[in-house]
Short mmCIF file of C-alpha atoms and ligand atoms in Angstrom, two decimals:
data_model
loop_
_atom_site.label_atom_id
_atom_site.label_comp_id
_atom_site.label_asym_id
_atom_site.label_seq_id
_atom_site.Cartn_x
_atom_site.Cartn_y
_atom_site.Cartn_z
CA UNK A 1 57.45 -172.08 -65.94
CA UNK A 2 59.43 -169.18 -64.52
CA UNK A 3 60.43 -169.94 -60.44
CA UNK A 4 59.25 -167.34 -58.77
CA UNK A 5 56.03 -168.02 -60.58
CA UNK A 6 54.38 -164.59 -61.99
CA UNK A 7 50.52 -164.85 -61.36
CA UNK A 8 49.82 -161.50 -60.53
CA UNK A 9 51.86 -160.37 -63.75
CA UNK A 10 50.08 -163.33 -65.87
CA UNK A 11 46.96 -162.05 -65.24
CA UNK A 12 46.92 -157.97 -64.83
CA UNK A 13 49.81 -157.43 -67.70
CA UNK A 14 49.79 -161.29 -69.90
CA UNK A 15 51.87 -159.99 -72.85
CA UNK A 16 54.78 -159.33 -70.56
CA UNK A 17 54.63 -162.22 -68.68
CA UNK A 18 54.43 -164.52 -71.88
CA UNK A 19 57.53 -162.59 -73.08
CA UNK A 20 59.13 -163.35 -69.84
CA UNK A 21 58.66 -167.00 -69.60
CA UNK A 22 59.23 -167.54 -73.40
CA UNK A 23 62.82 -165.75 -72.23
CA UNK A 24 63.02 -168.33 -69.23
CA UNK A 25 62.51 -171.17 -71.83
CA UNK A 26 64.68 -169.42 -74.21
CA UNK A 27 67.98 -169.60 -71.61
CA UNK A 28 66.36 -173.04 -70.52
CA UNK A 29 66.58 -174.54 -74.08
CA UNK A 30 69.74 -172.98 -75.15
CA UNK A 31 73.30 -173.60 -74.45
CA UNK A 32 74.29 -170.43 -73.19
CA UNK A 33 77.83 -169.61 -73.98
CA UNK A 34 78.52 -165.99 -73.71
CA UNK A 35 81.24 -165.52 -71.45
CA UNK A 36 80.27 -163.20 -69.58
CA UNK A 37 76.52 -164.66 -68.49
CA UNK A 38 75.43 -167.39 -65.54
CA UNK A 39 72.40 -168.60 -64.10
CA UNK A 40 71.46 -167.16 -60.44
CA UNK A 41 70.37 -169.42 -58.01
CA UNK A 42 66.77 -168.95 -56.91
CA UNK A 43 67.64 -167.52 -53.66
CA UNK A 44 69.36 -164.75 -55.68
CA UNK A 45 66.15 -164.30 -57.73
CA UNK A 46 64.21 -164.10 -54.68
CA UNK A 47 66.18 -161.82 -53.06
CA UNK A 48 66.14 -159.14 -55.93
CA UNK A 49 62.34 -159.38 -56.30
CA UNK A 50 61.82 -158.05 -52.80
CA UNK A 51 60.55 -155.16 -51.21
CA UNK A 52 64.33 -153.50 -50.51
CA UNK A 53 63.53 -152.60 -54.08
CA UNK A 54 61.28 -149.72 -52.55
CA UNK A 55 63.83 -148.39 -50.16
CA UNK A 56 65.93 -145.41 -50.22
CA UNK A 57 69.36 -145.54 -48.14
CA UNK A 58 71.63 -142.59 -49.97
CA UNK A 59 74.98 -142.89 -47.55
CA UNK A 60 76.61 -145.72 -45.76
CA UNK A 61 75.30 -147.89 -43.10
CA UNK A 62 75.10 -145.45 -40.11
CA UNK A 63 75.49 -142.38 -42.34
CA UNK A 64 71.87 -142.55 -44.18
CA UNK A 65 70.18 -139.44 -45.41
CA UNK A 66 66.87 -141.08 -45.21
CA UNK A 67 64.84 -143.04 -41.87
CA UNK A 68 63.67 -146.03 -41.72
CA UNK A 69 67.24 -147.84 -42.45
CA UNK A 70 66.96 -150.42 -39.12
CA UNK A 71 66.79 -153.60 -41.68
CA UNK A 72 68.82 -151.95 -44.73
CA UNK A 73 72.11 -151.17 -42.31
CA UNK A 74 72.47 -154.79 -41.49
CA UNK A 75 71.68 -156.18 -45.24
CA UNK A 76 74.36 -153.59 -46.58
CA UNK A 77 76.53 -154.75 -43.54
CA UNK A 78 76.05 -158.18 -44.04
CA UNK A 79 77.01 -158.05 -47.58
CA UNK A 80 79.98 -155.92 -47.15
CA UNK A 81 81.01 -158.80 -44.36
CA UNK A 82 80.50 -160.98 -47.07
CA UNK A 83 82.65 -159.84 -49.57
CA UNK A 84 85.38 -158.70 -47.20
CA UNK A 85 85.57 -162.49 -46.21
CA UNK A 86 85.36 -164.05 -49.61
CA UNK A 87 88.13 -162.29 -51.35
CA UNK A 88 90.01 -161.70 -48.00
CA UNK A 89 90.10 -157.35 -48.35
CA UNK A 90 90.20 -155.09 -45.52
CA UNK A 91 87.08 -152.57 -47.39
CA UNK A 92 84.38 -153.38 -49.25
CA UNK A 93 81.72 -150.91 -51.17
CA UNK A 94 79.00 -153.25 -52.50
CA UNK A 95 77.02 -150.05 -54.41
CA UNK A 96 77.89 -149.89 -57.63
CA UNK A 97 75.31 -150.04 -59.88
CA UNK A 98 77.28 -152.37 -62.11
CA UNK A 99 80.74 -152.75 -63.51
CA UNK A 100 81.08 -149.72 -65.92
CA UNK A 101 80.40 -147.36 -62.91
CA UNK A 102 82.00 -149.03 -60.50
CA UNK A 103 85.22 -148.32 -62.83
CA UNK A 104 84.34 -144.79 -63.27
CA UNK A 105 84.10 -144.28 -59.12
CA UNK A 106 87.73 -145.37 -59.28
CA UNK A 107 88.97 -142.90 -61.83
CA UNK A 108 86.66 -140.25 -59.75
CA UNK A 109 88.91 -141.37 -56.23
CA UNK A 110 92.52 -141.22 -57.93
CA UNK A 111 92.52 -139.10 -61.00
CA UNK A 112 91.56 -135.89 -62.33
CA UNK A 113 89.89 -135.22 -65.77
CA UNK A 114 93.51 -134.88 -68.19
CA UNK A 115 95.42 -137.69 -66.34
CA UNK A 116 97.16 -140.58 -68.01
CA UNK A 117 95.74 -143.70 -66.83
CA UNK A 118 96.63 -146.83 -68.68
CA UNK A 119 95.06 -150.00 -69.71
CA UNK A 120 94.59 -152.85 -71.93
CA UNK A 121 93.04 -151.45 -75.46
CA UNK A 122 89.46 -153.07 -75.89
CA UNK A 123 90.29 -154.70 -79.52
CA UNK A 124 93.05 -156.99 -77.62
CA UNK A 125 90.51 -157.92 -75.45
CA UNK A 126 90.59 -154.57 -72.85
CA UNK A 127 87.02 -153.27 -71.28
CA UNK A 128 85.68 -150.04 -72.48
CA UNK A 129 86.15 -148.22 -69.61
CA UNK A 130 89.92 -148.75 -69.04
CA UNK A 131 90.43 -145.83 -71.44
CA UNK A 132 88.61 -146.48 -74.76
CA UNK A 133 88.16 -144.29 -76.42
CA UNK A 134 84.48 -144.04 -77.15
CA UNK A 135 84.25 -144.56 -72.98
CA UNK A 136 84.18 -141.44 -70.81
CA UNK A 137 86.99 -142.80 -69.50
CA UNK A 138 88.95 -142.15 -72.91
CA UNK A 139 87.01 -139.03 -73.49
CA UNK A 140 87.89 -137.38 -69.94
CA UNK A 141 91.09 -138.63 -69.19
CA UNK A 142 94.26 -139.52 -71.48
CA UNK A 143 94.68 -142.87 -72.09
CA UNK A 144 97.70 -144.94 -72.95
CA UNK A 145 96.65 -148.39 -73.55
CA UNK A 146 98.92 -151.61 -74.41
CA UNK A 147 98.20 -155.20 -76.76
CA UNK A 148 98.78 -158.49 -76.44
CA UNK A 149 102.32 -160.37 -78.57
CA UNK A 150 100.89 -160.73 -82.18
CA UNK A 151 103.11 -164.21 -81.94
CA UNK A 152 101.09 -165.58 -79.16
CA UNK A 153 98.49 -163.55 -77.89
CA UNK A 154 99.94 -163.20 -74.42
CA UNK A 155 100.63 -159.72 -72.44
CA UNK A 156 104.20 -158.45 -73.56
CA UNK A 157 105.62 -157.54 -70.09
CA UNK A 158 108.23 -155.28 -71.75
CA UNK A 159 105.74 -153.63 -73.66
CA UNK A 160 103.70 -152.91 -70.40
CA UNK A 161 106.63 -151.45 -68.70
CA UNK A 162 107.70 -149.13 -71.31
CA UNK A 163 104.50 -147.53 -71.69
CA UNK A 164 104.50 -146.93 -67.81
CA UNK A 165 107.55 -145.79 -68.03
CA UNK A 166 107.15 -143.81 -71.21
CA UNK A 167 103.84 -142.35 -69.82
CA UNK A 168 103.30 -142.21 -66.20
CA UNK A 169 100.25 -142.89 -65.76
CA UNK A 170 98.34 -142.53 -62.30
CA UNK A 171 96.34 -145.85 -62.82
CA UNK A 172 96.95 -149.32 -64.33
CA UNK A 173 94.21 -151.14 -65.37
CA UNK A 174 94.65 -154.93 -65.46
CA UNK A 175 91.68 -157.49 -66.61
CA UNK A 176 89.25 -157.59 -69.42
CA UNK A 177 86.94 -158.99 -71.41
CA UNK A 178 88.57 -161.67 -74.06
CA UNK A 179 91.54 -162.94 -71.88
CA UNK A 180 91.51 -166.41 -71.72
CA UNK A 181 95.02 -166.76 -69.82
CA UNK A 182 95.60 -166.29 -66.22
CA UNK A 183 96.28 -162.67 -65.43
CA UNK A 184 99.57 -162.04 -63.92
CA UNK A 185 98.49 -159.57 -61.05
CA UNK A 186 102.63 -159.99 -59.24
CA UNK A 187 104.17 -158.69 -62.33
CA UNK A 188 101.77 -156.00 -63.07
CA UNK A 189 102.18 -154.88 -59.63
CA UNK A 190 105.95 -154.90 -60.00
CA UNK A 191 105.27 -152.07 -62.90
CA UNK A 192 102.94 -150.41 -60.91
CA UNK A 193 105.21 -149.73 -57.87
CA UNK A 194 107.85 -148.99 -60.28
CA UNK A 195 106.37 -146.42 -61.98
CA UNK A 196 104.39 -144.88 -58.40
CA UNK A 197 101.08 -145.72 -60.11
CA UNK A 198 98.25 -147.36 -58.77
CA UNK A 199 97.12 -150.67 -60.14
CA UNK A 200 93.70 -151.94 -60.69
CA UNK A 201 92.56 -155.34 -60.66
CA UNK A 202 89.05 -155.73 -63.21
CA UNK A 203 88.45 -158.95 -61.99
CA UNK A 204 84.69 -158.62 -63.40
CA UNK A 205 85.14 -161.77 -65.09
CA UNK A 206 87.22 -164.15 -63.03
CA UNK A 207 85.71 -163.15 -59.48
CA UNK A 208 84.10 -166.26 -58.91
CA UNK A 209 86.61 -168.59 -60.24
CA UNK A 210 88.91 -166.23 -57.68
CA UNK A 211 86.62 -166.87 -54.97
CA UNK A 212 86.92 -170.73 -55.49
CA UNK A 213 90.24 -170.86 -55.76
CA UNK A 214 90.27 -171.62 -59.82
CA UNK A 215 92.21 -168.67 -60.37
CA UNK A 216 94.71 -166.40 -58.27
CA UNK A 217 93.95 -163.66 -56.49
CA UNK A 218 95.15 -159.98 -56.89
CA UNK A 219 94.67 -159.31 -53.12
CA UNK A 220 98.48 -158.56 -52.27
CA UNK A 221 99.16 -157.09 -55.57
CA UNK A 222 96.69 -154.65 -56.41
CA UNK A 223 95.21 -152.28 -53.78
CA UNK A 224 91.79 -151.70 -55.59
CA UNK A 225 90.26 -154.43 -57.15
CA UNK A 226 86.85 -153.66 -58.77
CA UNK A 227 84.28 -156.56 -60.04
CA UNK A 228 81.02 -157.00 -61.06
CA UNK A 229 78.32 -159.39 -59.66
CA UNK A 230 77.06 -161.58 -62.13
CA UNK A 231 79.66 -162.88 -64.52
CA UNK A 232 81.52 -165.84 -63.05
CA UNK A 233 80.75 -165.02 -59.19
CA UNK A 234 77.17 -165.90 -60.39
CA UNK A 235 75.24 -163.15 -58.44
CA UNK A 236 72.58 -159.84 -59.41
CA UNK A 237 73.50 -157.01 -61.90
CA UNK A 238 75.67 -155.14 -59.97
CA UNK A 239 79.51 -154.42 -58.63
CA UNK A 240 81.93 -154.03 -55.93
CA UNK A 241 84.80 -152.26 -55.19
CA UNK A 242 87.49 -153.99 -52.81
CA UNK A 243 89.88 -152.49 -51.97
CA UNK A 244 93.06 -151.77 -48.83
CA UNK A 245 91.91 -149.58 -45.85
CA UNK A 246 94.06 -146.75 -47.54
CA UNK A 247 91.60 -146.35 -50.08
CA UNK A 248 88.17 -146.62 -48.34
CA UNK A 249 87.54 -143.42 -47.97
CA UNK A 250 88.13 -142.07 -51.24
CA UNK A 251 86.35 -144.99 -52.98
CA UNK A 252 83.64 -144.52 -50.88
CA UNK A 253 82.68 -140.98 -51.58
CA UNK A 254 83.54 -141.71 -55.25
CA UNK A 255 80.37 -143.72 -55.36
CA UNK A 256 78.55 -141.75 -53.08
CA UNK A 257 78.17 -138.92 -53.31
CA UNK A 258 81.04 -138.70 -56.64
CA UNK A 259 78.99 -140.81 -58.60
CA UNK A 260 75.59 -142.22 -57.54
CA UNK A 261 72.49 -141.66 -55.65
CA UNK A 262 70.73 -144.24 -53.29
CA UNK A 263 72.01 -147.95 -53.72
CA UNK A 264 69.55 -150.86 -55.30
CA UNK A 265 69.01 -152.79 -52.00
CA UNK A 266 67.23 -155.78 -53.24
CA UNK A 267 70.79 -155.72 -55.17
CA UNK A 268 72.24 -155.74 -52.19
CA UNK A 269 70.53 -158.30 -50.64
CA UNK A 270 71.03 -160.59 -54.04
CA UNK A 271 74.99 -159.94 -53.81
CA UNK A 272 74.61 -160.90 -50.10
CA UNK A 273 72.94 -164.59 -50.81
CA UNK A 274 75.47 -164.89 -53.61
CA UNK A 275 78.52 -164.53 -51.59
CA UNK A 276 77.37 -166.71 -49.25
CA UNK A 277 76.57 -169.08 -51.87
CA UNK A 278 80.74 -167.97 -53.31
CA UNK A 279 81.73 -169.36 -48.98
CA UNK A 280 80.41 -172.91 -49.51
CA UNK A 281 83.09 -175.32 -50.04
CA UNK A 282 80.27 -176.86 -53.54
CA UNK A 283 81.54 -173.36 -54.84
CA UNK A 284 84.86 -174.12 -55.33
CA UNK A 285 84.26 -177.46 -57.09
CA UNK A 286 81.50 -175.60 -59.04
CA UNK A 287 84.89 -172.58 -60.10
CA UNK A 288 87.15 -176.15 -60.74
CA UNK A 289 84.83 -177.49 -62.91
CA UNK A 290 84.04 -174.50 -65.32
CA UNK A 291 87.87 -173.91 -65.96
CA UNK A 292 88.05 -177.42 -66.25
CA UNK A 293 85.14 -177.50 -68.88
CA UNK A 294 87.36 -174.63 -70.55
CA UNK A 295 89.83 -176.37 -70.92
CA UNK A 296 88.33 -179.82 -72.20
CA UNK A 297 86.34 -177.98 -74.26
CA UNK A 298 89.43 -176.04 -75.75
CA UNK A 299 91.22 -179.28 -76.72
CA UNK A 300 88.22 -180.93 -78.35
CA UNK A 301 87.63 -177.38 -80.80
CA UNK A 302 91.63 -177.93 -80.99
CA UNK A 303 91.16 -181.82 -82.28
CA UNK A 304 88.20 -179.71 -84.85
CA UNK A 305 91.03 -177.41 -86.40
CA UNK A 306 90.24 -174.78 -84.79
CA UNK A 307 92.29 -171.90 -84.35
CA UNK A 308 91.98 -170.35 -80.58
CA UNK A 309 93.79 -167.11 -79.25
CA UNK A 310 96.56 -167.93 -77.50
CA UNK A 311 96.05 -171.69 -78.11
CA UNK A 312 93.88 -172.44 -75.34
CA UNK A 313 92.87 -171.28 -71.96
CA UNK A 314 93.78 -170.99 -67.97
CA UNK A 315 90.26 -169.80 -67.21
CA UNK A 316 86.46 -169.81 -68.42
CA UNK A 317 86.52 -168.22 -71.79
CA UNK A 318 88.18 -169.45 -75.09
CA UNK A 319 88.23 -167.05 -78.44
CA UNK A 320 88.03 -168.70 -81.48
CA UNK A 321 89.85 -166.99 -84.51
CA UNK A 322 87.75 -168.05 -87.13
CA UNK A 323 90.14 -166.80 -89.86
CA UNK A 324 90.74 -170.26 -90.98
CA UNK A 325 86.91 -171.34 -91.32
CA UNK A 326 86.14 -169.03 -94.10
CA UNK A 327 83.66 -167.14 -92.09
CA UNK A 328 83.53 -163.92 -90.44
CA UNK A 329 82.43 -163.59 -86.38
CA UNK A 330 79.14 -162.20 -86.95
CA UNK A 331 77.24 -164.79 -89.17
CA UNK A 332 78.96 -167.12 -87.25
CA UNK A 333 77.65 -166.88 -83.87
CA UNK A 334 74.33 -165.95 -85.70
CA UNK A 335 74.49 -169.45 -86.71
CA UNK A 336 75.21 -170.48 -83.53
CA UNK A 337 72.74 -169.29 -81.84
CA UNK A 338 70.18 -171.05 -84.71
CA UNK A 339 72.00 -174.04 -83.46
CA UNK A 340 71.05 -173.28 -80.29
CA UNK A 341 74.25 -172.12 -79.16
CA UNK A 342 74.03 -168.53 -77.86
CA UNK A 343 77.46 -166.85 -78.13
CA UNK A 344 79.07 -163.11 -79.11
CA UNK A 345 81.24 -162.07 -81.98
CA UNK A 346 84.39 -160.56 -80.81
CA UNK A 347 87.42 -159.21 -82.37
CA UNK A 348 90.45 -161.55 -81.93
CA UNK A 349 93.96 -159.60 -81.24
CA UNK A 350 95.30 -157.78 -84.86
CA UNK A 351 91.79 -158.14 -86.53
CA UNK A 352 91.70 -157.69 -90.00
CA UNK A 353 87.84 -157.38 -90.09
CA UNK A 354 86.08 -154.94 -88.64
CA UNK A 355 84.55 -154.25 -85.41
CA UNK A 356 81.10 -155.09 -86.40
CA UNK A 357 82.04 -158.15 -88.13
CA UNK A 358 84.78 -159.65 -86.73
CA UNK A 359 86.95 -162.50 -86.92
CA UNK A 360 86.15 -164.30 -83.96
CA UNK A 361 83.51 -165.70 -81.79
CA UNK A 362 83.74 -165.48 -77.85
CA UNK A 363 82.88 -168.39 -75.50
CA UNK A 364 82.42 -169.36 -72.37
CA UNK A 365 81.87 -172.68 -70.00
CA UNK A 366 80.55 -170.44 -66.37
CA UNK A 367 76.26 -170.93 -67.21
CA UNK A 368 76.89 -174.55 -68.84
CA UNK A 369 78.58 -175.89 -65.79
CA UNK A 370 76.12 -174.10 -63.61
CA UNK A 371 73.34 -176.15 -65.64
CA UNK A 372 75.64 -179.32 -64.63
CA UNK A 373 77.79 -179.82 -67.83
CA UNK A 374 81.31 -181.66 -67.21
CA UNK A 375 83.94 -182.34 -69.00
CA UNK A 376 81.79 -186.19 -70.52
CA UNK A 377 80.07 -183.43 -72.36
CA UNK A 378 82.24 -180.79 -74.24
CA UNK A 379 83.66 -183.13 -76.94
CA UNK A 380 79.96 -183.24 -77.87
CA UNK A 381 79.66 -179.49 -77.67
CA UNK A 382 82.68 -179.27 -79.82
CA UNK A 383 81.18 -181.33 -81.92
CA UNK A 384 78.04 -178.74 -82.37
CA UNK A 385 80.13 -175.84 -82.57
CA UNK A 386 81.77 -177.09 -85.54
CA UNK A 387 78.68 -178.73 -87.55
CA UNK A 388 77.19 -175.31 -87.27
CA UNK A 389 80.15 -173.64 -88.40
CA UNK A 390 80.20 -175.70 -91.03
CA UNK A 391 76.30 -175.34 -91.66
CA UNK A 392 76.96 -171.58 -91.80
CA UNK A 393 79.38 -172.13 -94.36
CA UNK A 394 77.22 -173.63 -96.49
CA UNK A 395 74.24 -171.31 -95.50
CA UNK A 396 72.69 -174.95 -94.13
CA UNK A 397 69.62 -173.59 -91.68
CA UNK A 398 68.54 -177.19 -91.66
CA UNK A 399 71.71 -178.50 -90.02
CA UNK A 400 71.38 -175.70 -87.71
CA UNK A 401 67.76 -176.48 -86.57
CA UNK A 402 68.79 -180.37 -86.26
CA UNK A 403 71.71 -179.05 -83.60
CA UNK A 404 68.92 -177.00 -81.99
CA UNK A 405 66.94 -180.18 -81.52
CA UNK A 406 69.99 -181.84 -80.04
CA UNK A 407 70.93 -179.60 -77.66
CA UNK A 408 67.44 -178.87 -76.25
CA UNK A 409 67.22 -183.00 -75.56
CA UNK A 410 70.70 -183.03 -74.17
CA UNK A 411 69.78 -180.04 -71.94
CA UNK A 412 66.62 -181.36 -70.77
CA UNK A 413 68.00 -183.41 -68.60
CA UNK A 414 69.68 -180.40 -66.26
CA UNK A 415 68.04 -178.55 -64.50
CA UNK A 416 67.73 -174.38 -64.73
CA UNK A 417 67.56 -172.29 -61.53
CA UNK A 418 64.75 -170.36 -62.20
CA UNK A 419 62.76 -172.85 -64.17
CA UNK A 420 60.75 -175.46 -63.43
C1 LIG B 1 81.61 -156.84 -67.75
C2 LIG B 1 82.81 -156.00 -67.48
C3 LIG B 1 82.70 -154.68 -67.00
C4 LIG B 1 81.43 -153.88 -66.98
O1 LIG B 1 80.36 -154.40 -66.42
P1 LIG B 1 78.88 -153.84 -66.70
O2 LIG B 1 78.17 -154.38 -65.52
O3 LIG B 1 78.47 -154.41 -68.00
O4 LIG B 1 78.94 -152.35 -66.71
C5 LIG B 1 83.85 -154.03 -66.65
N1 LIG B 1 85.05 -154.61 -66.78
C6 LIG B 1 85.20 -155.86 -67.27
C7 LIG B 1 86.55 -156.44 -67.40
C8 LIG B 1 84.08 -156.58 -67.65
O5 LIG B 1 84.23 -157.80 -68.16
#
């Protein structure tokens, strides 16, 4: 059963509240291994089911455009308090409706349609919006974008430098989607100052393992650091912008008025009760353990023969290059998630497949660990990743269901938040 329970929508709408719980069992039965998905506590599921869901609050606290903000002004405050502590920035805007925008507000503060702006292209494991094409932020602006070494899959420092100083641009974007190394914010920066641009730290991925102390932080390095909520920092839909007191005000009235309308305060109040949950010290062994699931998990796939990008992994997310299995990305993870193992295709860096059907699968240790995984565990989840490869090989939905079986006994036995 689904915790918050859903009477009222069991018995006035029944069909969506049996979809809803056969989801909750769904992410209950499955081991969920996209990289970029978690489990939110319950206080975080409480907190966006509230009534600051009917409140409008266009403006800042102080500066509304609408009465009636005596209870929203301190939420918002609280959760900009929040943040500001956590990842130890002088401004926080916690209004961003979620990570794409959030991105967008910061080409609205610092560029103008026609700019360069620079950033990691999406095939080599880039986001969207750091210039892709297909992304406004390709479309409106003129982006330069640099790879990874074909050798090793790591960022080629030269190659990052010549670009900037090639191009110019007014914004580097560092962070992504696919990286499974640690990203070197110090020697970005170095570029960055070189070339009188402004870098930006995406930490949308790694925010919680930088909030635990799992990975390091690009306060120092990079003056605006943008993030979503609920990858790794295991909190609502939504985003933040952090950023150096310099910035504040343009970043700020990027999002509102540049970009948005009123904020989502029961999102608000969910990022609030996550970043408290982000201050307790059982966070930081929580951030520990998922890179150090990562990383057990790597070398087990490793002892399978398989082939990962870059050979391994500093952080939560390993990319298998499934090249060598005989099999593209696509029916791969399809198999997968038969097997009970939900993951993503994803292009792996110099794909010779294409974008729909890829040669590699992404995955990711953040909503195991959450469930209470450690490293006892991932040689056995290695050990399911690569039957069901296998299986798929051999077009074996039998061996699939058997894994499915397995992993819904194994996972019985940890709790879900949000299930019961
Ligand atoms: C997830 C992600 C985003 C976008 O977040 P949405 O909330 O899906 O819009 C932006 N940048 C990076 C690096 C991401 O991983």
């Amino acid at each position: 059963m689904h915790v918050p329970a859903l009477p009222t929508i069991t018995s006035s709408d029944p069909d969506l509240a049996d979809l809803i719980q056969r989801e909750a069992s769904r992410q209950h039965d499955t081991l969920r291994m996209i990289a970029s998905e978690n489990y939110v506590s319950q206080a975080v599921l409480e907190a966006t089911g509230t009534v600051l869901t009917n409140k409008y609050s266009e403006g800042y606290p102080g500066k509304r455009y609408y009465e009636g903000q005596r209870f929203i002004d301190p939420i918002e405050e609280l959760a900009i308090a929040r943040a500001k502590s956590v990842f130890g920035v002088e401004h926080a805007n916690v209004q961003p409706y979620s990570g794409s925008p959030a991105n967008l507000a910061v080409y609205m503060a610092l560029a103008a349609p026609g700019d360069t702006v620079m950033g990691m292209a999406l095939p080599m494991g880039g986001h969207l919006t750091h210039g892709w094409p297909v992304s406004a932020t390709g479309a409106w602006f003129r982006p330069v974008q640099y790879t990874v070494r074909r050798s090793d899959g790591l960022i080629d420092f030269d190659e990052v430098r010549d670009i900037a100083l090639r191009e110019r641009p007014k914004l580097i974007f560092c962070g992504g989607t696919a990286l499974p190394r640690t990203i070197e914010f110090a020697r970005f920066a170095e570029i960055a100052r070189e070339v009188d641009a402004v870098l930006v730290a995406d930490i949308a991925h790694i925010a919680g393992l930088i909030a635990g102390g799992a990975h390091p932080t690009p306060v120092g390095h990079a003056p605006i650091i943008t993030t979503t909520t609920h990858k790794t920092l295991r909190g609502p839909r939504g985003a933040m912008l952090l950023c150096t007191s310099d910035y504040s005000k343009a970043i700020d009235k990027a999002v509102f008025p540049g970009l948005q309308g009123g904020p989502h305060n029961h999102t608000t109040a969910g990022i609030a009760v996550a970043l408290r949950e982000a201050a307790q010290p059982s966070f930081s062994v929580y951030a520990h353990q998922i890179v150090a699931n990562a990383r057990a998990l790597a070398s087990s796939l490793l002892e399978r023969g398989f082939d990962l990008v870059s050979g391994g992994t500093d952080n939560h997310l390993i990319l298998l290059d499934l090249t060598g299995k005989n099999i593209g990305g696509k029916p791969a993870a399809r198999a997968l998630d038969r097997a009970g193992i939900e993951t993503n295709y994803n292009t792996v860096p110099y794909d010779t497949r294409k974008p729909f059907d890829p040669s590699g699968v992404r995955i990711g240790t953040p909503a195991l660990t959450t469930r209470g995984l450690t490293e006892a565990q991932m040689p056995q989840v290695a050990d399911w990743i690569s039957r069901a490869v296998d299986a798929a090989v051999k077009d074996d939905d039998q061996a699939l269901d058997t894994i499915a079986a397995e992993v819904r006994e194994l996972l019985s036995a940890y709790p879900m938040p949000g299930w019961h």
